[in-house]
Short mmCIF file of C-alpha atoms in Angstrom, two decimals:
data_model
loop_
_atom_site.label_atom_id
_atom_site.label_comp_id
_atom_site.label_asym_id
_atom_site.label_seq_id
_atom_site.Cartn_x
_atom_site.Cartn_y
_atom_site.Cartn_z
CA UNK A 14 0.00 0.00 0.00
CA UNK A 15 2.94 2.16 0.82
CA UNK A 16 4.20 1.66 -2.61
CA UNK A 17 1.47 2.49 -4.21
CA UNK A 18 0.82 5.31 -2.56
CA UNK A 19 4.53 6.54 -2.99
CA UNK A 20 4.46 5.38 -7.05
CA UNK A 21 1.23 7.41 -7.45
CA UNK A 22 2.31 10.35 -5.91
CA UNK A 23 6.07 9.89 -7.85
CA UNK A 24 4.31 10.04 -11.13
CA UNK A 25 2.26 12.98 -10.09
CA UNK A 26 5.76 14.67 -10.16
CA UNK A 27 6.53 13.28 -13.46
CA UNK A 28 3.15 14.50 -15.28
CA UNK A 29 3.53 18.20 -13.61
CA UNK A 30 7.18 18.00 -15.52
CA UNK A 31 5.69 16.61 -18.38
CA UNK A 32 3.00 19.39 -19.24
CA UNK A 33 5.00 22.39 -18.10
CA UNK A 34 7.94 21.37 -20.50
CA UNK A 35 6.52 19.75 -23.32
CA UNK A 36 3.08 20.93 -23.88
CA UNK A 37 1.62 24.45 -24.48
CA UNK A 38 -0.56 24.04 -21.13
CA UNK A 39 0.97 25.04 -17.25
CA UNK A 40 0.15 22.07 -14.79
CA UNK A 41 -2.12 23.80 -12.00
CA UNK A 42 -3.68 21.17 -9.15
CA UNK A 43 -5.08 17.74 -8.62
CA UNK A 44 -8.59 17.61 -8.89
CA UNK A 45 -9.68 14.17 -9.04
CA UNK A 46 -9.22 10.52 -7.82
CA UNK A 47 -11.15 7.82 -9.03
CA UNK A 48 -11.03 3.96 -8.95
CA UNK A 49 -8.87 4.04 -12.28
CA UNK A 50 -7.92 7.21 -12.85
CA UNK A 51 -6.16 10.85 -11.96
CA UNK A 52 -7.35 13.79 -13.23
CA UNK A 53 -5.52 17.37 -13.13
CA UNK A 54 -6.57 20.34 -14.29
CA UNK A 55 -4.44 22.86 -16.82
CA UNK A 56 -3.98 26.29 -18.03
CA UNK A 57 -2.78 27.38 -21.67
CA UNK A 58 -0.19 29.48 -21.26
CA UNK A 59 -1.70 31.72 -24.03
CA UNK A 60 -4.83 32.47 -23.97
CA UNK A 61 -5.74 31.47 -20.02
CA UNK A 62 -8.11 28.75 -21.47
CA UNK A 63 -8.57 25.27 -18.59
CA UNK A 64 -8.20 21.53 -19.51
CA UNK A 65 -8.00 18.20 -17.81
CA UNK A 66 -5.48 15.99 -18.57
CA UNK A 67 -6.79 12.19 -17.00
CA UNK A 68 -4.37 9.30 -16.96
CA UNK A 69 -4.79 5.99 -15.33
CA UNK A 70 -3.20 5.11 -12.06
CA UNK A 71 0.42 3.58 -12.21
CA UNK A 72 -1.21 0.97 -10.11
CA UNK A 73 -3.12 -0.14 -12.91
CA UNK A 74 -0.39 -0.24 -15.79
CA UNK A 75 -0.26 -4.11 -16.44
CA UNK A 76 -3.78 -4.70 -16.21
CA UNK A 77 -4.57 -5.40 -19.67
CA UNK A 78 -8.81 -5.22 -19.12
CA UNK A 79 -8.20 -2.05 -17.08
CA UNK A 80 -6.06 -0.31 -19.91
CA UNK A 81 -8.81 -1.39 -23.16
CA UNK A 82 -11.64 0.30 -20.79
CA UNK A 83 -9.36 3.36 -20.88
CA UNK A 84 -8.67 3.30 -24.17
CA UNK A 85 -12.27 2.68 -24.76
CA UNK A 86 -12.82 5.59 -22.81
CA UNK A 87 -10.57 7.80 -24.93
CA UNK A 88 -12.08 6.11 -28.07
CA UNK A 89 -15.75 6.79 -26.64
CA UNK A 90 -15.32 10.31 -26.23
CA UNK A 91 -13.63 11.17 -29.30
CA UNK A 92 -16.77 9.58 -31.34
CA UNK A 93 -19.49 11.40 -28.94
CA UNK A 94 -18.63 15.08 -30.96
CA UNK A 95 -21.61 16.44 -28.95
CA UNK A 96 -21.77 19.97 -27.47
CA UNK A 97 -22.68 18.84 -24.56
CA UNK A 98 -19.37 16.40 -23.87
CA UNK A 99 -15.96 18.03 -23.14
CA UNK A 100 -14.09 17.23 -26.23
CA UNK A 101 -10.68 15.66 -26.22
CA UNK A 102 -7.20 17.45 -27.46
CA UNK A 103 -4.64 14.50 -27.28
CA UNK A 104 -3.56 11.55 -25.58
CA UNK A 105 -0.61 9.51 -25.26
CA UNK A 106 1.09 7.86 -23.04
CA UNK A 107 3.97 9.11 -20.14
CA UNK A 108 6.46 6.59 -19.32
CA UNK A 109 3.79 3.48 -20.35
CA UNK A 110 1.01 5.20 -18.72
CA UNK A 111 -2.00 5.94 -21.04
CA UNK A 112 -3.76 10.01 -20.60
CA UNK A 113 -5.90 12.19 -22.55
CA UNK A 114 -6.75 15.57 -22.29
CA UNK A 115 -9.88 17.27 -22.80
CA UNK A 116 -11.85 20.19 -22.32
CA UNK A 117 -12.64 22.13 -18.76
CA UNK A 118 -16.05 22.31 -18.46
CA UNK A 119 -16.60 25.01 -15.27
CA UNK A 120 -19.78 24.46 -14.59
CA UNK A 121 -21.29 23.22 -10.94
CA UNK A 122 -21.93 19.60 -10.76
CA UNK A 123 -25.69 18.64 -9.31
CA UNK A 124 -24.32 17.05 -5.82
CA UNK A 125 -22.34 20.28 -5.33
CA UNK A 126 -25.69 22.12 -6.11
CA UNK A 127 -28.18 20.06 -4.37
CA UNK A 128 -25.96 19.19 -1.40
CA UNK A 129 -23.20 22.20 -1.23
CA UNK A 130 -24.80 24.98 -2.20
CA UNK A 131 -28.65 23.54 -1.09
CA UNK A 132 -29.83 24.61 -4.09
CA UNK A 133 -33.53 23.36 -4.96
CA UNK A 134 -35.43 22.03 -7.52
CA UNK A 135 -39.15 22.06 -7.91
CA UNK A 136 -41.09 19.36 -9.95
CA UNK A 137 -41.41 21.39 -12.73
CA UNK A 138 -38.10 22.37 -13.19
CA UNK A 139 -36.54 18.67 -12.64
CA UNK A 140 -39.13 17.42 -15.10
CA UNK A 141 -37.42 19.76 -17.79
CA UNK A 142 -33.72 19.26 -16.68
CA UNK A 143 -34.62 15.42 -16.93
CA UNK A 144 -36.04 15.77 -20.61
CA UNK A 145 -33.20 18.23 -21.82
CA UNK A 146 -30.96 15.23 -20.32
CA UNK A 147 -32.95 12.67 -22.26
CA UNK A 148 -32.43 14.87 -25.16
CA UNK A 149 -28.81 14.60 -24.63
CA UNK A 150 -28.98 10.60 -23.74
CA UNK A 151 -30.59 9.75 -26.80
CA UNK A 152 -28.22 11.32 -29.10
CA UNK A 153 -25.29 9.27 -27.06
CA UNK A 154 -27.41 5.95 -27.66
CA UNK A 155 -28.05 7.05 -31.73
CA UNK A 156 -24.39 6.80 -31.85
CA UNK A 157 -24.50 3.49 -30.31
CA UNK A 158 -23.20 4.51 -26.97
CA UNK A 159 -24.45 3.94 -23.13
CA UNK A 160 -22.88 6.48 -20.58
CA UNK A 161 -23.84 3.71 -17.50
CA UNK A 162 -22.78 6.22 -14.62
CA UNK A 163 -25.98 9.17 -14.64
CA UNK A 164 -25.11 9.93 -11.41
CA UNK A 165 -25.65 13.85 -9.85
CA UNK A 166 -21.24 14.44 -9.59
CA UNK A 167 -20.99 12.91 -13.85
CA UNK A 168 -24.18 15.83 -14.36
CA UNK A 169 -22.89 19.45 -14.61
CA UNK A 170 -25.16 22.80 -15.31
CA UNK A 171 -23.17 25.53 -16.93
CA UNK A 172 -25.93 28.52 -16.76
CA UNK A 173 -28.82 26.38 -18.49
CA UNK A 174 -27.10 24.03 -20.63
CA UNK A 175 -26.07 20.49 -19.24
CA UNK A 176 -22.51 18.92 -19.82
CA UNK A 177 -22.00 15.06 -19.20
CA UNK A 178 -18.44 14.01 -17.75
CA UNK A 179 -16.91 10.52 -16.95
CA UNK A 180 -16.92 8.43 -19.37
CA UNK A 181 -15.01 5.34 -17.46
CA UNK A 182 -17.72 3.01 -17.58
CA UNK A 183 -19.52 4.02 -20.85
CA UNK A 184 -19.81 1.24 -23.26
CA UNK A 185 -21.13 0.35 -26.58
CA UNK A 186 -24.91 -0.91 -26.66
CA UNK A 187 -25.35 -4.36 -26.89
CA UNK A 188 -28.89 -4.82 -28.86
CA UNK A 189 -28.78 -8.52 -28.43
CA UNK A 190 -29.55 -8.01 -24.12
CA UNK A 191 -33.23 -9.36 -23.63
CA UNK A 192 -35.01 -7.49 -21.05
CA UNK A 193 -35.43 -10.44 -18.74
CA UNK A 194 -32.31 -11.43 -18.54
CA UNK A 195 -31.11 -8.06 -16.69
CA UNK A 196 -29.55 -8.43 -13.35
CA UNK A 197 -28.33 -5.34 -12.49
CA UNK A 198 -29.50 -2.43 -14.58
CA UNK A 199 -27.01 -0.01 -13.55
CA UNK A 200 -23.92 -2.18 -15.89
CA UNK A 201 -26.13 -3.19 -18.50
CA UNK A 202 -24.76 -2.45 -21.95
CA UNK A 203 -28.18 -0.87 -22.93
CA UNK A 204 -30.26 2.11 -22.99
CA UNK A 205 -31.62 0.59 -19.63
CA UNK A 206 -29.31 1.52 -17.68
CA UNK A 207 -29.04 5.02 -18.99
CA UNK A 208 -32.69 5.48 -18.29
CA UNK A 209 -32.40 3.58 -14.58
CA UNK A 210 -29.84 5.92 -13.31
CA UNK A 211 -31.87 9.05 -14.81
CA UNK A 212 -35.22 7.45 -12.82
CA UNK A 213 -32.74 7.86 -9.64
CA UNK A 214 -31.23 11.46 -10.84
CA UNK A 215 -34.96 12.83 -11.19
CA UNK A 216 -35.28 11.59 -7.66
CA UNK A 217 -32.33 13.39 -6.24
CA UNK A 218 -33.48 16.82 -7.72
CA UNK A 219 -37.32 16.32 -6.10
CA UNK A 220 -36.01 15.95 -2.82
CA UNK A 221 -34.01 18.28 -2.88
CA UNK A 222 -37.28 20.57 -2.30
CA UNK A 223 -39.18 18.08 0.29
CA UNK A 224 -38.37 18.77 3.87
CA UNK A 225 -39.40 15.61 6.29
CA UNK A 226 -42.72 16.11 8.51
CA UNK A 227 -42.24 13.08 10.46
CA UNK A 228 -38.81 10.91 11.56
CA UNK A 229 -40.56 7.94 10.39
CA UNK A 230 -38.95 6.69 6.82
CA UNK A 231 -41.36 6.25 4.06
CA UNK A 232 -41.25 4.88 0.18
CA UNK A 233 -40.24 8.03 -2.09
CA UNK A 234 -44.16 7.63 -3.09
CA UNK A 235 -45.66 8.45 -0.16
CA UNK A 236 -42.97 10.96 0.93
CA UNK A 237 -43.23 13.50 -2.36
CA UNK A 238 -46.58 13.07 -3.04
CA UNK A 239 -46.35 13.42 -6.92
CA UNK A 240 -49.13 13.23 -9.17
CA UNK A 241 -49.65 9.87 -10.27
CA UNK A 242 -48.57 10.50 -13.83
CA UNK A 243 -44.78 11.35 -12.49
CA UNK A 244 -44.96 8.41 -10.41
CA UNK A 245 -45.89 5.85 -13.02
CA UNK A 246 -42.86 7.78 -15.12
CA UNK A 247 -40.55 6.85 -12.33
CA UNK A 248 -41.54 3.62 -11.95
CA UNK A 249 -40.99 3.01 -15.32
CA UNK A 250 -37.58 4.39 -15.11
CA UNK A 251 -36.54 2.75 -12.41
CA UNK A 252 -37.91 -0.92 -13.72
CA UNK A 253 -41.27 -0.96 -10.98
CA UNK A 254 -43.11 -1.02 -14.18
CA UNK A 255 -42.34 -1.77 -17.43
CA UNK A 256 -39.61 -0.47 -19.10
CA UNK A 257 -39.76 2.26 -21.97
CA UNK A 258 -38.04 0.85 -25.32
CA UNK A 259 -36.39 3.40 -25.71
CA UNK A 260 -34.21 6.96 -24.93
CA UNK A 261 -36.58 8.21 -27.54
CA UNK A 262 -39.70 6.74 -25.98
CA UNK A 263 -38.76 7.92 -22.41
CA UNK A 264 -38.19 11.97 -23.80
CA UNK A 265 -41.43 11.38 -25.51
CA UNK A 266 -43.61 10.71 -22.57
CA UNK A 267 -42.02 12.29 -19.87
CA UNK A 268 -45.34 14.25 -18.31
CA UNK A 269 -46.44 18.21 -19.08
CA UNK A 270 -47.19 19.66 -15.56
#
């Protein structure tokens, strides 16, 4: 663990060298640790313009299934070319280790909103974020690509346009995946998963504006009390009832209030 730790923190050294003297960018901070991956952010020396540069953890460097998801990753975004998705520069590799660098989106990410800044959001106003996210999910899954992590921190809102970020677990649909076979929707290489982790997004923002009455814990039914047409759209999100075919179908019906 000690070596780990000590490698990781080595070759944070080596990729601050490594942008300040060979690329056009000045290395500023750490601003990210995932399971597989460091990120850091960047500053062109020209123009004041940020980047990320993202590069897998030394720890991971032999691990053949570790490094294709990577280079998936890099593959993945590259092929998105939506407005929405930061776009990537370049990649490469320093000393063996794969990175890319992409685009700084500075926008606030919905878990800082909802849970830093308390910000709320009524039904109305989650029902559109949720469809101009569908909007956004359906062009990913035209180009034959699930995100599979539409969680609040991957979900940013820059003024009133929504940016999608981390792309580590995206994959490519599989069509062939038969509905009853799914045992857990959140990895399935599908728009189903997509779609199950947006049914749990559209949660997050709705509670964000219900305060508890009573200490007892109740079903998210009974605690928001939303008319039944929202609740059946849930449901169908989150694979209560049955699923919608589709991205498409899912923007199609979400409910006017």
């Amino acid at each position: 663990m000690i070596f780990e730790y000590f490698s990781e923190k080595k070759y944070d050294r080596l990729v601050k060298g490594f942008v300040n003297n060979e690329t056009p960018y000045n290395f500023i901070e750490e601003i990210g640790i995932g399971a597989y991956g460091v990120a850091y952010l960047l500053e062109d020396a020209a123009s004041d313009k940020k980047y990320v540069l993202k590069r897998l953890k030394t720890k991971h460097r032999h691990k053949k299934k570790i490094r294709q998801k990577f280079d998936r990753e890099i593959k993945i975004l590259k092929e998105t070319g939506l407005h929405h998705v930061p776009a990537i520069i370049s990649h490469g590799k320093i000393q063996d280790i794969p990175f890319y660098i992409m685009d700084y989106i500075e926008g606030k990410t919905f878990e800082q909103a909802i849970f830093a800044e308390g910000k709320r959001f009524p039904l109305e106003r989650s029902l559109q974020i949720t469809k101009e996210l569908l909007s956004i999910i359906k062009e990913f899954h035209k180009k034959g690509i699930v995100h599979r992590d539409l969680r609040i921190p991957n979900i940013l809102l820059k003024g009133n346009t929504l940016y999608i970020i981390d792309f580590g677990l995206a994959s490519y649909i599989n069509e062939e995946i038969k509905y009853d076979k799914i045992i857990n929707p959140k990895r399935t290489e599908n728009h189903i998963s997509d779609l199950y982790f947006i049914g749990h997004f559209l949660l997050f923002l709705l509670y964000s504006n219900y305060t508890p009455t009573i200490k007892k814990e109740k079903s998210w039914q009974e605690e928001l009390q939303l008319p039944s047409a929202v609740v059946d759209y849930i449901e169908r999100l989150l694979l209560i009832r049955p699923a919608f075919s589709s991205a498409e179908e899912a923007f199609n019906q979400i409910p006017e209030i």
